[in-house]
Coordinates of C-alpha atoms in Angstrom, one line a residue:
F2 CA 39.3 92.7 116.2
R3 CA 39.7 92.9 112.3
P4 CA 37.5 89.8 111.9
I5 CA 34.8 91.5 114.1
M6 CA 34.8 94.8 112.1
F7 CA 34.8 92.8 108.8
S8 CA 31.6 91.0 110.1
V9 CA 30.0 94.4 111.1
R10 CA 30.5 95.8 107.5
L11 CA 29.3 92.7 106.1
C12 CA 26.3 92.7 108.1
A13 CA 25.7 96.5 107.3
R14 CA 25.9 95.4 103.6
E15 CA 23.4 92.5 103.9
S16 CA 21.0 94.7 105.8
A17 CA 21.0 97.4 103.2
R18 CA 20.4 94.6 100.6
H19 CA 17.4 93.0 102.5
Q20 CA 15.8 96.3 103.5
K21 CA 13.2 96.5 100.8
Q22 CA 12.6 92.7 101.2
T23 CA 11.9 92.9 104.7
Q24 CA 9.6 96.0 104.5
N25 CA 6.9 93.7 103.0
N26 CA 7.6 90.6 104.9
P27 CA 7.0 90.8 108.5
K28 CA 8.6 87.3 109.3
L29 CA 11.7 88.2 107.5
A30 CA 11.7 91.6 109.4
A31 CA 11.4 90.0 112.7
M32 CA 14.4 87.4 112.1
S33 CA 16.3 90.3 110.8
R34 CA 15.9 92.1 114.1
I35 CA 16.7 89.0 116.1
G36 CA 19.9 88.7 113.9
V37 CA 21.0 92.4 115.1
F38 CA 20.1 91.6 118.7
F39 CA 22.5 88.8 118.7
L40 CA 25.2 90.7 117.1
V41 CA 25.0 93.5 119.6
V42 CA 25.3 90.6 122.3
F43 CA 28.0 89.3 120.7
L44 CA 30.1 92.5 120.3
H45 CA 29.3 93.2 124.0
L46 CA 30.7 90.0 125.1
V47 CA 33.8 90.6 123.0
S48 CA 34.5 94.1 124.7
A49 CA 33.9 92.7 128.2
Q50 CA 37.0 90.6 127.5
R51 CA 39.1 93.8 126.8
S52 CA 42.5 93.7 128.2
F53 CA 44.6 96.4 129.6
K54 CA 48.5 96.9 130.0
A55 CA 49.2 95.9 133.4
K56 CA 51.1 97.9 135.9
F57 CA 53.5 95.6 137.8
T58 CA 57.2 95.1 139.2
D59 CA 59.2 92.1 138.8
C60 CA 59.8 89.9 141.9
G61 CA 62.4 87.5 140.5
S62 CA 61.0 86.1 137.2
L63 CA 63.5 83.9 135.1
L64 CA 62.0 85.1 131.8
Q65 CA 63.2 88.1 130.5
I66 CA 60.0 90.4 130.7
A67 CA 60.0 93.7 129.2
P68 CA 58.8 96.9 131.2
A69 CA 55.3 97.6 132.0
L70 CA 54.9 100.4 129.7
E71 CA 55.6 98.1 126.8
G72 CA 52.7 95.9 127.2
S73 CA 54.4 92.8 128.1
V74 CA 51.6 91.9 130.7
T75 CA 48.1 92.5 130.0
I76 CA 45.2 92.0 132.4
S77 CA 41.4 92.2 132.2
A78 CA 41.2 94.4 135.2
P79 CA 40.8 98.2 134.1
Y80 CA 43.5 100.4 135.7
N81 CA 42.4 103.4 137.8
P82 CA 44.9 106.2 137.5
K83 CA 43.6 108.2 140.4
T84 CA 44.7 105.2 142.7
G85 CA 47.3 103.6 140.6
R86 CA 45.7 100.4 141.1
H87 CA 43.8 97.7 138.8
I88 CA 40.2 97.0 139.9
L89 CA 39.6 93.6 140.7
G90 CA 35.7 92.9 141.0
K91 CA 34.4 90.5 143.5
G92 CA 33.1 87.4 141.7
R93 CA 34.8 88.3 138.6
N94 CA 37.0 86.4 136.4
V95 CA 40.2 88.4 135.6
R96 CA 42.5 87.1 132.7
I97 CA 46.0 87.8 132.6
C98 CA 48.8 87.2 130.0
I99 CA 52.4 87.4 130.4
N100 CA 54.9 87.8 127.6
G101 CA 58.6 87.2 128.0
T102 CA 61.7 85.5 126.3
V103 CA 63.4 82.3 127.8
P104 CA 66.9 83.1 128.6
F105 CA 69.7 81.0 127.9
N106 CA 71.5 78.7 130.4
K107 CA 69.2 79.9 133.3
V108 CA 66.4 77.3 133.2
P109 CA 67.0 73.6 133.5
L110 CA 65.8 71.7 130.3
P111 CA 63.3 70.7 129.4
I112 CA 62.0 74.4 130.0
T113 CA 58.8 73.6 131.4
G114 CA 60.1 70.5 133.6
N115 CA 57.2 68.2 134.6
G116 CA 54.6 70.9 134.2
L117 CA 53.9 74.5 134.9
K118 CA 51.7 75.7 137.9
N119 CA 49.8 79.0 138.2
S120 CA 50.1 80.6 141.7
A121 CA 48.6 83.9 143.0
H122 CA 48.2 85.4 146.3
G123 CA 47.6 88.9 147.8
K124 CA 49.0 90.9 150.4
I125 CA 46.6 93.5 152.1
E126 CA 47.8 97.1 152.1
L127 CA 46.4 99.4 154.7
G128 CA 47.9 102.9 153.9
P129 CA 51.6 102.5 154.3
L130 CA 51.5 99.3 156.2
T131 CA 51.3 95.7 154.3
V132 CA 49.5 92.9 156.3
P133 CA 52.2 90.2 156.5
L134 CA 49.8 87.2 156.0
P135 CA 49.0 86.4 152.4
V136 CA 45.6 85.9 151.1
D137 CA 45.3 82.9 148.8
F138 CA 43.8 83.2 145.4
C139 CA 43.1 79.4 144.9
D140 CA 40.0 79.7 142.5
L141 CA 42.4 79.8 139.4
Q142 CA 43.7 77.8 136.5
L143 CA 46.4 75.7 138.2
D144 CA 47.7 74.1 135.1
G145 CA 49.7 76.7 133.2
C146 CA 50.3 74.5 130.1
P147 CA 47.0 75.0 128.6
G148 CA 47.5 78.8 128.3
A149 CA 51.1 78.5 126.9
T150 CA 52.4 79.7 123.6
P151 CA 54.5 77.7 122.3
S152 CA 52.9 74.6 123.8
C153 CA 54.9 73.4 126.8
P154 CA 56.9 70.7 125.1
D155 CA 57.8 72.8 122.3
I156 CA 59.3 75.7 124.5
R157 CA 63.2 76.1 123.9
E158 CA 65.6 78.6 125.2
G159 CA 65.5 81.8 123.3
D160 CA 61.9 81.6 122.5
E161 CA 59.4 84.4 122.9
V162 CA 56.6 82.8 124.9
Q163 CA 53.2 83.8 126.3
F164 CA 51.6 82.4 129.5
C165 CA 47.8 83.3 129.7
S166 CA 45.3 82.2 132.6
A167 CA 42.6 83.5 135.0
L168 CA 41.4 83.7 138.3
K169 CA 38.2 84.3 140.2
V170 CA 38.5 87.3 142.6
P171 CA 36.9 86.0 146.0
V172 CA 33.5 87.1 146.6
A173 CA 34.0 87.2 150.4
S174 CA 37.0 89.6 150.5
P175 CA 36.7 93.0 151.8
D176 CA 36.8 96.2 149.9
V177 CA 40.7 96.6 150.2
N178 CA 44.1 97.4 148.5
V179 CA 46.0 94.6 147.7
E180 CA 49.3 93.8 146.1
V181 CA 48.7 90.7 143.9
T182 CA 51.7 88.2 143.1
W183 CA 51.2 86.2 140.2
K184 CA 53.8 83.5 139.5
V185 CA 54.3 80.9 136.8
L186 CA 56.2 78.0 138.5
R187 CA 58.3 75.3 136.7
E188 CA 57.8 72.0 138.6
E189 CA 60.5 69.3 138.8
V190 CA 57.7 67.2 140.3
S191 CA 54.0 68.0 139.3
Q192 CA 51.9 68.8 142.2
P193 CA 48.4 69.8 140.8
S194 CA 47.2 71.7 144.0
C195 CA 47.0 75.3 145.1
E196 CA 50.4 76.5 145.9
K197 CA 50.8 77.7 149.6
E198 CA 54.5 78.5 149.6
Y199 CA 55.1 81.9 148.5
D200 CA 58.9 82.5 149.4
L201 CA 61.0 82.0 146.3
A202 CA 64.1 80.3 148.2
R203 CA 61.9 77.9 149.7
L204 CA 60.1 77.1 146.2
R205 CA 63.5 76.7 144.7
Q206 CA 64.4 74.1 147.4
R207 CA 61.2 72.4 146.6
G208 CA 62.3 72.1 142.9
K209 CA 59.7 75.0 141.7
L210 CA 61.5 77.7 139.6
P211 CA 59.6 80.9 139.1
L212 CA 59.6 81.5 135.3
V213 CA 57.4 84.4 136.0
C214 CA 57.0 86.4 139.3
I215 CA 55.3 89.7 139.1
N216 CA 53.5 92.2 141.7
I217 CA 50.4 94.0 140.4
P218 CA 48.8 96.9 142.7
A219 CA 45.1 96.4 142.7
R220 CA 41.8 97.0 144.6
V221 CA 39.5 94.3 145.6
Q222 CA 35.8 96.0 145.5
P223 CA 32.2 95.3 144.1
P224 CA 32.1 95.0 140.5
R225 CA 31.0 97.7 138.3
T226 CA 27.6 97.4 136.9
G227 CA 26.2 98.9 133.7

């Protein structure tokens, strides 16, 4: 946000410097107003990408991920403290970033295998009950390497890494509480298709190791407007 604030201050100084010029020049004044309009739109778009500390529990990550309160996982879905859930607006793109450390002697080399795959699904929660049939979130960026820092070939044991990606919340989903499980899988053999297996033991048998596995409490509902 520092470059943004610098740009705002710079625009303010330039506005003051040209104020007298624009008073007597209608065309210059119109161009100035257009510039201010686009600056406001730009700042609105930036703020729309705001991320929040994600509330989550670990479900078997191989990465060492710090507790939720330390901000190790961020998500663009706001958190509702009254319900204890992140709000997933239908049809909205939700961005998530996971920060962690690659442990020594726990992940085969190379760390990213033949590729990383993002996997997400949800379990509907009805009061104290959880519907056993998972809901697929397949409209997401499957390839985990474009959002990896360092880049996949450069990740080594002991590295601090970040995995970022996004998913689109299904429009056809009912308004419902859901436990979202997000995984970043290391694949021994790359399979660029939506992952439909969710059991960690069976995933391991298929050569897919969970570098990341976290559960996020959420609610799917119509997106906020305004």
